[in-house]
Amino acid sequence: MPFWKKEGPSLRACNFVICVLFLVVTLPRCVHLWLKNSIKMSEKFDVIIVGAGPAGCAAAYSLAKTGFNVLMVERGKYPGAKNVMGGRLYAYALNRLVPDFWKEAPVERCVTHEKLTLLSDKSSVTLDFQDKELLEPPNSFTILRARFDQWFASKAVEAGATLISNIRVDDLLWKDKKITGIVAGTDKLEANIVIAADGAVSLMAEKAGLKKFLAKGFAIGMKEIIELPEKTIEERFNLVSGEGTAQLFIGQCTRQIPGGAFVYTNRTSLSLGIVVYINQLIESKVEAYELMREFNSNPAIAKLIAGGKLVEYSVHVIPESSRTGLYTDGLLVVGDAAGLLVNSGITLRGMDMAIASGMAAAEAVKIAMGKNDFSKKSLSHYEYLLKQDFVLKDMHTFRRSPGFLQNTRLYSLYPELVCRLFHRLALVKGPKKRLFDELLEETKGKRVQMVWDLIKGLRAL
Ligand SMILES: Cc1cc2nc3c(=O)[nH]c(=O)nc-3n(C[C@H](O)[C@H](O)[C@H](O)COP(=O)(O)OP(=O)(O)OC[C@H]3O[C@@H](n4cnc5c(N)ncnc54)[C@H](O)[C@@H]3O)c2cc1C
């Protein structure tokens, strides 16, 4: 018989002490855990936001400020940990939510030089646009998402939102064909309204039946961050402290695949990368990393990044023309998740569209909460707000742009032509012709096509 089963006065006393200890120490803990768990399971939020990117943070900040009980769930270790972008934020939308945000947000440089470079095999032509209005009020800033998203999420938390990071939302909760919350692992959390702010490949929009993924609606972006001393960046880009350059490249850098490349100056690093349409990349059988390697070794780029240290490499998709439904019973879709992005060739705008749509979603939620009506009909006010604001107006204005930008001549014929024309104009190696004669010679046999492209371009961009 084991000793604890042996009878005797001392053992009985021992058993008694153990029982008392169990009752005093363990039982209250068990009761506490059970209560905590049952509170957690029964807690209902006003709004649950899936994703703490710019769209999610804008909605969370806006709602928490008004006193709503908001939960933001982010799959990254921290907001921004998994996020990729070229690195330029147009200030207009965020400035309405957080006036003069650049005084507190971790922005890198205010963009004062807008450059466009056309690249051919041997030469390049660069336009450098400068204007006082790029600076006052600031038109755009270069940013690093890992730092920017953390700042934006912390604003929402300071305003009262709850943030849980490192948790992936796997599914939506449904009741009577209405969305009533989220599922993350074994946890089920309820809310009056869920906001899907989970980016370009939105699982939430798909689960809600609002999205189907087609590769042709997407572009793919590859990006590197290369560290360089602050002074070196300012010398190479001819900048004064705090000012920055956004430089776009079109032509040989994508091997004529529709798309382009970019270089943005941060304070002590450069963000550079390539964006190409996925379908055409697959058809071309070119490996994405090869494009990136060639871009880095192009003489126009190599001298900008010389001596720099590669500190980050990332790849992400961009919803160039992949609109989804914007709402359904109990759910709103914002930012990239809804395909709200405008690429007009020179400007790629996803961040400001994401922020403005997050703000509009928050306004729609406030009205729905006031009526205690979370139906599809009630939430359709979100679309109305997007139409009143620039988001759906710009999406409509530039609706032909993704189609036009897939014209391969934009990346082969035209950059080549401009470079050859400048070559003829700049070089003096004998008798010279007038500009008009050079132009006629260079465009021989292509003029009808060029006029058509011009008409289409003017309608699209
Ligand atoms: C290479 C590249 C360059 C770009 N350059 C620019 C630019 O210069 N300017 C510009 O304005 N836009 C640019 N964009 C577009 C811009 O990045 C996006 O439009 C913008 O980030 C959209 O914000 P969002 O909040 O909707 O989505 P995201 O920024 O993608 O945020 C979504 C968030 O949701 C989280 N998430 C996803 N799934 C889940 C889940 N299941 N559970 C929990 N969390 C989840 C993600 O981790 C992420 O934090 C660029 C994009 C790329 C790829």
PDB file of N, CA, C and O and ligand atoms in Angstrom, residues 50-56 73-76 80 82-90 145 149 167-170 197-200 203-204 221-223 262 264 274-275 316-318 334-337 341 348-352 354, ligand 1:
ATOM      1  N   VAL A  50     -10.108  43.512 -38.692  1.00  0.00           N
ATOM      2  CA  VAL A  50      -9.109  42.487 -39.034  1.00  0.00           C
ATOM      3  C   VAL A  50      -8.002  43.167 -39.842  1.00  0.00           C
ATOM      4  O   VAL A  50      -8.218  43.592 -40.973  1.00  0.00           O
ATOM      5  N   GLY A  51      -6.811  43.303 -39.233  1.00  0.00           N
ATOM      6  CA  GLY A  51      -5.676  43.911 -39.924  1.00  0.00           C
ATOM      7  C   GLY A  51      -5.380  45.302 -39.390  1.00  0.00           C
ATOM      8  O   GLY A  51      -6.271  46.145 -39.319  1.00  0.00           O
ATOM      9  N   ALA A  52      -4.108  45.521 -38.999  1.00  0.00           N
ATOM     10  CA  ALA A  52      -3.709  46.836 -38.470  1.00  0.00           C
ATOM     11  C   ALA A  52      -2.790  47.555 -39.445  1.00  0.00           C
ATOM     12  O   ALA A  52      -1.739  48.085 -39.079  1.00  0.00           O
ATOM     13  N   GLY A  53      -3.168  47.554 -40.742  1.00  0.00           N
ATOM     14  CA  GLY A  53      -2.483  48.388 -41.738  1.00  0.00           C
ATOM     15  C   GLY A  53      -3.111  49.783 -41.675  1.00  0.00           C
ATOM     16  O   GLY A  53      -3.897  50.079 -40.769  1.00  0.00           O
ATOM     17  N   PRO A  54      -2.788  50.634 -42.652  1.00  0.00           N
ATOM     18  CA  PRO A  54      -3.343  52.004 -42.611  1.00  0.00           C
ATOM     19  C   PRO A  54      -4.867  52.046 -42.616  1.00  0.00           C
ATOM     20  O   PRO A  54      -5.463  52.888 -41.927  1.00  0.00           O
ATOM     21  N   ALA A  55      -5.521  51.142 -43.360  1.00  0.00           N
ATOM     22  CA  ALA A  55      -6.990  51.167 -43.422  1.00  0.00           C
ATOM     23  C   ALA A  55      -7.575  50.797 -42.052  1.00  0.00           C
ATOM     24  O   ALA A  55      -8.465  51.489 -41.537  1.00  0.00           O
ATOM     25  N   GLY A  56      -7.059  49.713 -41.459  1.00  0.00           N
ATOM     26  CA  GLY A  56      -7.552  49.248 -40.163  1.00  0.00           C
ATOM     27  C   GLY A  56      -7.298  50.274 -39.077  1.00  0.00           C
ATOM     28  O   GLY A  56      -8.177  50.570 -38.258  1.00  0.00           O
ATOM     29  N   VAL A  73      -7.285  43.160 -34.692  1.00  0.00           N
ATOM     30  CA  VAL A  73      -6.502  41.919 -34.642  1.00  0.00           C
ATOM     31  C   VAL A  73      -5.509  41.923 -35.803  1.00  0.00           C
ATOM     32  O   VAL A  73      -5.895  42.082 -36.968  1.00  0.00           O
ATOM     33  N   GLU A  74      -4.231  41.727 -35.493  1.00  0.00           N
ATOM     34  CA  GLU A  74      -3.167  41.797 -36.507  1.00  0.00           C
ATOM     35  C   GLU A  74      -2.349  40.504 -36.482  1.00  0.00           C
ATOM     36  O   GLU A  74      -1.938  40.055 -35.419  1.00  0.00           O
ATOM     37  N   ARG A  75      -2.116  39.950 -37.672  1.00  0.00           N
ATOM     38  CA  ARG A  75      -1.394  38.669 -37.704  1.00  0.00           C
ATOM     39  C   ARG A  75       0.124  38.839 -37.541  1.00  0.00           C
ATOM     40  O   ARG A  75       0.824  37.917 -37.148  1.00  0.00           O
ATOM     41  N   GLY A  76       0.647  40.014 -37.879  1.00  0.00           N
ATOM     42  CA  GLY A  76       2.089  40.246 -37.723  1.00  0.00           C
ATOM     43  C   GLY A  76       2.470  40.326 -36.260  1.00  0.00           C
ATOM     44  O   GLY A  76       1.612  40.576 -35.408  1.00  0.00           O
ATOM     45  N   GLY A  80       2.773  46.451 -39.051  1.00  0.00           N
ATOM     46  CA  GLY A  80       3.838  46.871 -39.965  1.00  0.00           C
ATOM     47  C   GLY A  80       4.888  45.803 -40.181  1.00  0.00           C
ATOM     48  O   GLY A  80       5.680  45.884 -41.120  1.00  0.00           O
ATOM     49  N   LYS A  82       4.713  42.873 -41.316  1.00  0.00           N
ATOM     50  CA  LYS A  82       4.603  42.113 -42.562  1.00  0.00           C
ATOM     51  C   LYS A  82       4.267  43.005 -43.750  1.00  0.00           C
ATOM     52  O   LYS A  82       3.925  42.513 -44.819  1.00  0.00           O
ATOM     53  N   ASN A  83       4.311  44.316 -43.546  1.00  0.00           N
ATOM     54  CA  ASN A  83       3.783  45.176 -44.610  1.00  0.00           C
ATOM     55  C   ASN A  83       4.857  45.705 -45.544  1.00  0.00           C
ATOM     56  O   ASN A  83       5.954  46.024 -45.132  1.00  0.00           O
ATOM     57  N   VAL A  84       4.459  45.794 -46.823  1.00  0.00           N
ATOM     58  CA  VAL A  84       5.388  46.219 -47.866  1.00  0.00           C
ATOM     59  C   VAL A  84       4.736  47.348 -48.646  1.00  0.00           C
ATOM     60  O   VAL A  84       3.556  47.288 -48.957  1.00  0.00           O
ATOM     61  N   MET A  85       5.477  48.361 -48.964  1.00  0.00           N
ATOM     62  CA  MET A  85       5.026  49.339 -49.949  1.00  0.00           C
ATOM     63  C   MET A  85       6.225  50.091 -50.468  1.00  0.00           C
ATOM     64  O   MET A  85       7.300  50.042 -49.882  1.00  0.00           O
ATOM     65  N   GLY A  86       6.012  50.794 -51.598  1.00  0.00           N
ATOM     66  CA  GLY A  86       7.109  51.555 -52.183  1.00  0.00           C
ATOM     67  C   GLY A  86       7.699  52.512 -51.183  1.00  0.00           C
ATOM     68  O   GLY A  86       8.904  52.592 -51.003  1.00  0.00           O
ATOM     69  N   GLY A  87       6.800  53.215 -50.522  1.00  0.00           N
ATOM     70  CA  GLY A  87       7.317  54.083 -49.482  1.00  0.00           C
ATOM     71  C   GLY A  87       6.893  55.522 -49.574  1.00  0.00           C
ATOM     72  O   GLY A  87       7.502  56.378 -48.951  1.00  0.00           O
ATOM     73  N   ARG A  88       5.821  55.834 -50.307  1.00  0.00           N
ATOM     74  CA  ARG A  88       5.388  57.231 -50.348  1.00  0.00           C
ATOM     75  C   ARG A  88       3.929  57.320 -49.892  1.00  0.00           C
ATOM     76  O   ARG A  88       3.057  56.593 -50.382  1.00  0.00           O
ATOM     77  N   LEU A  89       3.710  58.227 -48.944  1.00  0.00           N
ATOM     78  CA  LEU A  89       2.358  58.444 -48.427  1.00  0.00           C
ATOM     79  C   LEU A  89       1.897  59.829 -48.857  1.00  0.00           C
ATOM     80  O   LEU A  89       2.536  60.826 -48.502  1.00  0.00           O
ATOM     81  N   TYR A  90       0.819  59.898 -49.636  1.00  0.00           N
ATOM     82  CA  TYR A  90       0.224  61.204 -49.947  1.00  0.00           C
ATOM     83  C   TYR A  90      -0.487  61.691 -48.685  1.00  0.00           C
ATOM     84  O   TYR A  90      -1.281  60.947 -48.098  1.00  0.00           O
ATOM     85  N   ARG A 145       7.230  51.388 -43.539  1.00  0.00           N
ATOM     86  CA  ARG A 145       5.979  50.870 -42.977  1.00  0.00           C
ATOM     87  C   ARG A 145       6.129  50.282 -41.578  1.00  0.00           C
ATOM     88  O   ARG A 145       5.239  50.414 -40.740  1.00  0.00           O
ATOM     89  N   ASP A 149       3.405  52.079 -39.378  1.00  0.00           N
ATOM     90  CA  ASP A 149       2.216  51.330 -38.939  1.00  0.00           C
ATOM     91  C   ASP A 149       2.171  51.197 -37.416  1.00  0.00           C
ATOM     92  O   ASP A 149       1.096  51.224 -36.813  1.00  0.00           O
ATOM     93  N   ILE A 167      -1.840  37.286 -34.036  1.00  0.00           N
ATOM     94  CA  ILE A 167      -3.000  36.387 -34.120  1.00  0.00           C
ATOM     95  C   ILE A 167      -3.581  36.508 -35.521  1.00  0.00           C
ATOM     96  O   ILE A 167      -3.897  37.615 -35.969  1.00  0.00           O
ATOM     97  N   ARG A 168      -3.698  35.368 -36.201  1.00  0.00           N
ATOM     98  CA  ARG A 168      -4.273  35.371 -37.547  1.00  0.00           C
ATOM     99  C   ARG A 168      -5.763  35.085 -37.453  1.00  0.00           C
ATOM    100  O   ARG A 168      -6.163  34.116 -36.798  1.00  0.00           O
ATOM    101  N   VAL A 169      -6.575  35.902 -38.068  1.00  0.00           N
ATOM    102  CA  VAL A 169      -8.016  35.626 -38.111  1.00  0.00           C
ATOM    103  C   VAL A 169      -8.240  34.627 -39.249  1.00  0.00           C
ATOM    104  O   VAL A 169      -7.794  34.841 -40.374  1.00  0.00           O
ATOM    105  N   ASP A 170      -8.918  33.509 -38.909  1.00  0.00           N
ATOM    106  CA  ASP A 170      -9.058  32.439 -39.908  1.00  0.00           C
ATOM    107  C   ASP A 170     -10.404  32.450 -40.613  1.00  0.00           C
ATOM    108  O   ASP A 170     -10.542  31.953 -41.720  1.00  0.00           O
ATOM    109  N   ALA A 197      -9.924  44.660 -43.013  1.00  0.00           N
ATOM    110  CA  ALA A 197      -8.846  45.571 -43.428  1.00  0.00           C
ATOM    111  C   ALA A 197      -7.591  44.730 -43.607  1.00  0.00           C
ATOM    112  O   ALA A 197      -6.505  45.123 -43.225  1.00  0.00           O
ATOM    113  N   ASP A 198      -7.783  43.522 -44.176  1.00  0.00           N
ATOM    114  CA  ASP A 198      -6.701  42.537 -44.193  1.00  0.00           C
ATOM    115  C   ASP A 198      -5.914  42.498 -45.499  1.00  0.00           C
ATOM    116  O   ASP A 198      -5.302  41.489 -45.830  1.00  0.00           O
ATOM    117  N   GLY A 199      -5.918  43.615 -46.236  1.00  0.00           N
ATOM    118  CA  GLY A 199      -5.000  43.751 -47.354  1.00  0.00           C
ATOM    119  C   GLY A 199      -5.442  43.078 -48.644  1.00  0.00           C
ATOM    120  O   GLY A 199      -6.548  42.530 -48.752  1.00  0.00           O
ATOM    121  N   ALA A 200      -4.511  43.128 -49.625  1.00  0.00           N
ATOM    122  CA  ALA A 200      -4.829  42.753 -51.011  1.00  0.00           C
ATOM    123  C   ALA A 200      -5.404  41.349 -51.162  1.00  0.00           C
ATOM    124  O   ALA A 200      -6.313  41.128 -51.951  1.00  0.00           O
ATOM    125  N   LEU A 203      -8.693  37.466 -46.990  1.00  0.00           N
ATOM    126  CA  LEU A 203      -9.387  36.213 -46.680  1.00  0.00           C
ATOM    127  C   LEU A 203     -10.812  36.518 -46.211  1.00  0.00           C
ATOM    128  O   LEU A 203     -11.760  35.784 -46.525  1.00  0.00           O
ATOM    129  N   MET A 204     -10.973  37.647 -45.501  1.00  0.00           N
ATOM    130  CA  MET A 204     -12.291  37.988 -44.954  1.00  0.00           C
ATOM    131  C   MET A 204     -13.283  38.292 -46.079  1.00  0.00           C
ATOM    132  O   MET A 204     -14.419  37.829 -46.042  1.00  0.00           O
ATOM    133  N   GLY A 221       4.856  43.449 -56.481  1.00  0.00           N
ATOM    134  CA  GLY A 221       5.887  44.442 -56.179  1.00  0.00           C
ATOM    135  C   GLY A 221       7.025  43.812 -55.395  1.00  0.00           C
ATOM    136  O   GLY A 221       6.787  43.073 -54.442  1.00  0.00           O
ATOM    137  N   MET A 222       8.252  44.076 -55.857  1.00  0.00           N
ATOM    138  CA  MET A 222       9.436  43.609 -55.112  1.00  0.00           C
ATOM    139  C   MET A 222      10.138  44.859 -54.595  1.00  0.00           C
ATOM    140  O   MET A 222      10.240  45.842 -55.322  1.00  0.00           O
ATOM    141  N   LYS A 223      10.615  44.777 -53.376  1.00  0.00           N
ATOM    142  CA  LYS A 223      11.202  45.989 -52.795  1.00  0.00           C
ATOM    143  C   LYS A 223      12.432  45.685 -51.958  1.00  0.00           C
ATOM    144  O   LYS A 223      12.458  44.675 -51.240  1.00  0.00           O
ATOM    145  N   PHE A 262      10.935  52.011 -58.989  1.00  0.00           N
ATOM    146  CA  PHE A 262      10.935  53.238 -58.174  1.00  0.00           C
ATOM    147  C   PHE A 262      12.145  53.289 -57.258  1.00  0.00           C
ATOM    148  O   PHE A 262      12.703  52.261 -56.877  1.00  0.00           O
ATOM    149  N   TYR A 264      12.848  55.675 -53.696  1.00  0.00           N
ATOM    150  CA  TYR A 264      12.430  56.738 -52.775  1.00  0.00           C
ATOM    151  C   TYR A 264      13.553  56.958 -51.764  1.00  0.00           C
ATOM    152  O   TYR A 264      14.147  55.994 -51.276  1.00  0.00           O
ATOM    153  N   ILE A 274      10.476  47.172 -57.923  1.00  0.00           N
ATOM    154  CA  ILE A 274       9.873  47.013 -59.248  1.00  0.00           C
ATOM    155  C   ILE A 274       8.444  46.534 -59.061  1.00  0.00           C
ATOM    156  O   ILE A 274       8.177  45.696 -58.197  1.00  0.00           O
ATOM    157  N   VAL A 275       7.537  47.069 -59.862  1.00  0.00           N
ATOM    158  CA  VAL A 275       6.151  46.589 -59.854  1.00  0.00           C
ATOM    159  C   VAL A 275       5.802  46.164 -61.277  1.00  0.00           C
ATOM    160  O   VAL A 275       6.009  46.936 -62.215  1.00  0.00           O
ATOM    161  N   HIS A 316       5.232  41.650 -52.436  1.00  0.00           N
ATOM    162  CA  HIS A 316       3.819  41.781 -52.054  1.00  0.00           C
ATOM    163  C   HIS A 316       2.980  41.979 -53.312  1.00  0.00           C
ATOM    164  O   HIS A 316       3.492  42.482 -54.309  1.00  0.00           O
ATOM    165  N   VAL A 317       1.690  41.619 -53.242  1.00  0.00           N
ATOM    166  CA  VAL A 317       0.835  41.870 -54.411  1.00  0.00           C
ATOM    167  C   VAL A 317       0.113  43.212 -54.264  1.00  0.00           C
ATOM    168  O   VAL A 317      -0.065  43.717 -53.159  1.00  0.00           O
ATOM    169  N   ILE A 318      -0.301  43.753 -55.411  1.00  0.00           N
ATOM    170  CA  ILE A 318      -0.997  45.046 -55.435  1.00  0.00           C
ATOM    171  C   ILE A 318      -2.298  44.854 -56.212  1.00  0.00           C
ATOM    172  O   ILE A 318      -2.270  44.376 -57.350  1.00  0.00           O
ATOM    173  N   VAL A 334     -12.444  47.450 -46.417  1.00  0.00           N
ATOM    174  CA  VAL A 334     -11.737  48.726 -46.623  1.00  0.00           C
ATOM    175  C   VAL A 334     -10.350  48.505 -47.242  1.00  0.00           C
ATOM    176  O   VAL A 334      -9.799  47.407 -47.200  1.00  0.00           O
ATOM    177  N   GLY A 335      -9.803  49.577 -47.806  1.00  0.00           N
ATOM    178  CA  GLY A 335      -8.418  49.568 -48.304  1.00  0.00           C
ATOM    179  C   GLY A 335      -8.171  48.548 -49.399  1.00  0.00           C
ATOM    180  O   GLY A 335      -9.038  48.278 -50.248  1.00  0.00           O
ATOM    181  N   ASP A 336      -6.969  47.977 -49.387  1.00  0.00           N
ATOM    182  CA  ASP A 336      -6.583  46.984 -50.405  1.00  0.00           C
ATOM    183  C   ASP A 336      -7.545  45.802 -50.435  1.00  0.00           C
ATOM    184  O   ASP A 336      -7.755  45.190 -51.482  1.00  0.00           O
ATOM    185  N   ALA A 337      -8.105  45.452 -49.276  1.00  0.00           N
ATOM    186  CA  ALA A 337      -9.024  44.304 -49.219  1.00  0.00           C
ATOM    187  C   ALA A 337     -10.183  44.515 -50.185  1.00  0.00           C
ATOM    188  O   ALA A 337     -10.700  43.571 -50.778  1.00  0.00           O
ATOM    189  N   LEU A 341      -7.492  51.190 -54.897  1.00  0.00           N
ATOM    190  CA  LEU A 341      -6.135  51.644 -55.202  1.00  0.00           C
ATOM    191  C   LEU A 341      -6.149  52.271 -56.594  1.00  0.00           C
ATOM    192  O   LEU A 341      -6.855  51.787 -57.475  1.00  0.00           O
ATOM    193  N   LEU A 348       1.086  56.093 -57.646  1.00  0.00           N
ATOM    194  CA  LEU A 348       0.479  54.849 -57.156  1.00  0.00           C
ATOM    195  C   LEU A 348      -0.069  55.182 -55.776  1.00  0.00           C
ATOM    196  O   LEU A 348       0.686  55.521 -54.870  1.00  0.00           O
ATOM    197  N   ARG A 349      -1.396  55.145 -55.651  1.00  0.00           N
ATOM    198  CA  ARG A 349      -2.016  55.586 -54.395  1.00  0.00           C
ATOM    199  C   ARG A 349      -2.847  54.476 -53.775  1.00  0.00           C
ATOM    200  O   ARG A 349      -3.941  54.177 -54.235  1.00  0.00           O
ATOM    201  N   GLY A 350      -2.295  53.857 -52.754  1.00  0.00           N
ATOM    202  CA  GLY A 350      -3.029  52.840 -52.022  1.00  0.00           C
ATOM    203  C   GLY A 350      -3.207  53.270 -50.576  1.00  0.00           C
ATOM    204  O   GLY A 350      -4.262  53.083 -49.977  1.00  0.00           O
ATOM    205  N   MET A 351      -2.150  53.896 -50.016  1.00  0.00           N
ATOM    206  CA  MET A 351      -2.177  54.296 -48.598  1.00  0.00           C
ATOM    207  C   MET A 351      -3.275  55.321 -48.320  1.00  0.00           C
ATOM    208  O   MET A 351      -4.033  55.186 -47.365  1.00  0.00           O
ATOM    209  N   ASP A 352      -3.328  56.377 -49.129  1.00  0.00           N
ATOM    210  CA  ASP A 352      -4.328  57.421 -48.855  1.00  0.00           C
ATOM    211  C   ASP A 352      -5.739  56.899 -49.099  1.00  0.00           C
ATOM    212  O   ASP A 352      -6.682  57.267 -48.385  1.00  0.00           O
ATOM    213  N   ALA A 354      -6.610  53.805 -48.609  1.00  0.00           N
ATOM    214  CA  ALA A 354      -6.863  52.922 -47.467  1.00  0.00           C
ATOM    215  C   ALA A 354      -7.307  53.751 -46.255  1.00  0.00           C
ATOM    216  O   ALA A 354      -8.289  53.425 -45.579  1.00  0.00           O
TER     217      ALA A 354
HETATM  218  C1  LIG B   1       5.785  47.236 -53.765  1.00  0.00           C
HETATM  219  C2  LIG B   1       4.635  48.137 -53.380  1.00  0.00           C
HETATM  220  C3  LIG B   1       4.774  49.497 -53.497  1.00  0.00           C
HETATM  221  C4  LIG B   1       3.725  50.336 -53.108  1.00  0.00           C
HETATM  222  N1  LIG B   1       3.936  51.669 -53.126  1.00  0.00           N
HETATM  223  C5  LIG B   1       2.982  52.497 -52.663  1.00  0.00           C
HETATM  224  C6  LIG B   1       3.240  53.888 -52.543  1.00  0.00           C
HETATM  225  O1  LIG B   1       4.344  54.376 -52.783  1.00  0.00           O
HETATM  226  N2  LIG B   1       2.231  54.686 -52.104  1.00  0.00           N
HETATM  227  C7  LIG B   1       0.989  54.198 -51.752  1.00  0.00           C
HETATM  228  O2  LIG B   1       0.110  54.972 -51.360  1.00  0.00           O
HETATM  229  N3  LIG B   1       0.740  52.871 -51.845  1.00  0.00           N
HETATM  230  C8  LIG B   1       1.704  52.018 -52.278  1.00  0.00           C
HETATM  231  N4  LIG B   1       1.470  50.676 -52.325  1.00  0.00           N
HETATM  232  C9  LIG B   1       0.129  50.190 -51.948  1.00  0.00           C
HETATM  233  C10 LIG B   1      -0.060  50.249 -50.432  1.00  0.00           C
HETATM  234  O3  LIG B   1       0.978  49.543 -49.803  1.00  0.00           O
HETATM  235  C11 LIG B   1      -1.392  49.619 -50.055  1.00  0.00           C
HETATM  236  O4  LIG B   1      -2.413  50.153 -50.867  1.00  0.00           O
HETATM  237  C12 LIG B   1      -1.741  49.878 -48.585  1.00  0.00           C
HETATM  238  O5  LIG B   1      -0.779  49.289 -47.761  1.00  0.00           O
HETATM  239  C13 LIG B   1      -3.125  49.312 -48.260  1.00  0.00           C
HETATM  240  O6  LIG B   1      -3.365  49.390 -46.877  1.00  0.00           O
HETATM  241  P1  LIG B   1      -4.334  48.334 -46.162  1.00  0.00           P
HETATM  242  O7  LIG B   1      -4.396  48.748 -44.735  1.00  0.00           O
HETATM  243  O8  LIG B   1      -5.590  48.223 -46.922  1.00  0.00           O
HETATM  244  O9  LIG B   1      -3.601  46.922 -46.319  1.00  0.00           O
HETATM  245  P2  LIG B   1      -2.199  46.429 -45.765  1.00  0.00           P
HETATM  246  O10 LIG B   1      -1.256  47.551 -45.653  1.00  0.00           O
HETATM  247  O11 LIG B   1      -1.809  45.272 -46.614  1.00  0.00           O
HETATM  248  O12 LIG B   1      -2.537  45.929 -44.288  1.00  0.00           O
HETATM  249  C14 LIG B   1      -3.262  44.746 -44.050  1.00  0.00           C
HETATM  250  C15 LIG B   1      -2.957  44.275 -42.650  1.00  0.00           C
HETATM  251  O13 LIG B   1      -3.765  43.144 -42.345  1.00  0.00           O
HETATM  252  C16 LIG B   1      -2.980  42.134 -41.738  1.00  0.00           C
HETATM  253  N5  LIG B   1      -3.650  40.861 -42.015  1.00  0.00           N
HETATM  254  C17 LIG B   1      -3.813  40.245 -43.213  1.00  0.00           C
HETATM  255  N6  LIG B   1      -4.512  39.111 -43.080  1.00  0.00           N
HETATM  256  C18 LIG B   1      -4.808  39.005 -41.760  1.00  0.00           C
HETATM  257  C19 LIG B   1      -5.516  38.024 -41.001  1.00  0.00           C
HETATM  258  N7  LIG B   1      -6.077  36.965 -41.583  1.00  0.00           N
HETATM  259  N8  LIG B   1      -5.612  38.202 -39.666  1.00  0.00           N
HETATM  260  C20 LIG B   1      -5.065  39.294 -39.054  1.00  0.00           C
HETATM  261  N9  LIG B   1      -4.384  40.251 -39.737  1.00  0.00           N
HETATM  262  C21 LIG B   1      -4.265  40.117 -41.067  1.00  0.00           C
HETATM  263  C22 LIG B   1      -1.617  42.284 -42.392  1.00  0.00           C
HETATM  264  O14 LIG B   1      -0.589  41.718 -41.624  1.00  0.00           O
HETATM  265  C23 LIG B   1      -1.514  43.799 -42.499  1.00  0.00           C
HETATM  266  O15 LIG B   1      -0.969  44.381 -41.342  1.00  0.00           O
HETATM  267  C24 LIG B   1       2.490  49.799 -52.672  1.00  0.00           C
HETATM  268  C25 LIG B   1       2.350  48.426 -52.571  1.00  0.00           C
HETATM  269  C26 LIG B   1       3.411  47.590 -52.896  1.00  0.00           C
HETATM  270  C27 LIG B   1       3.238  46.104 -52.734  1.00  0.00           C
END
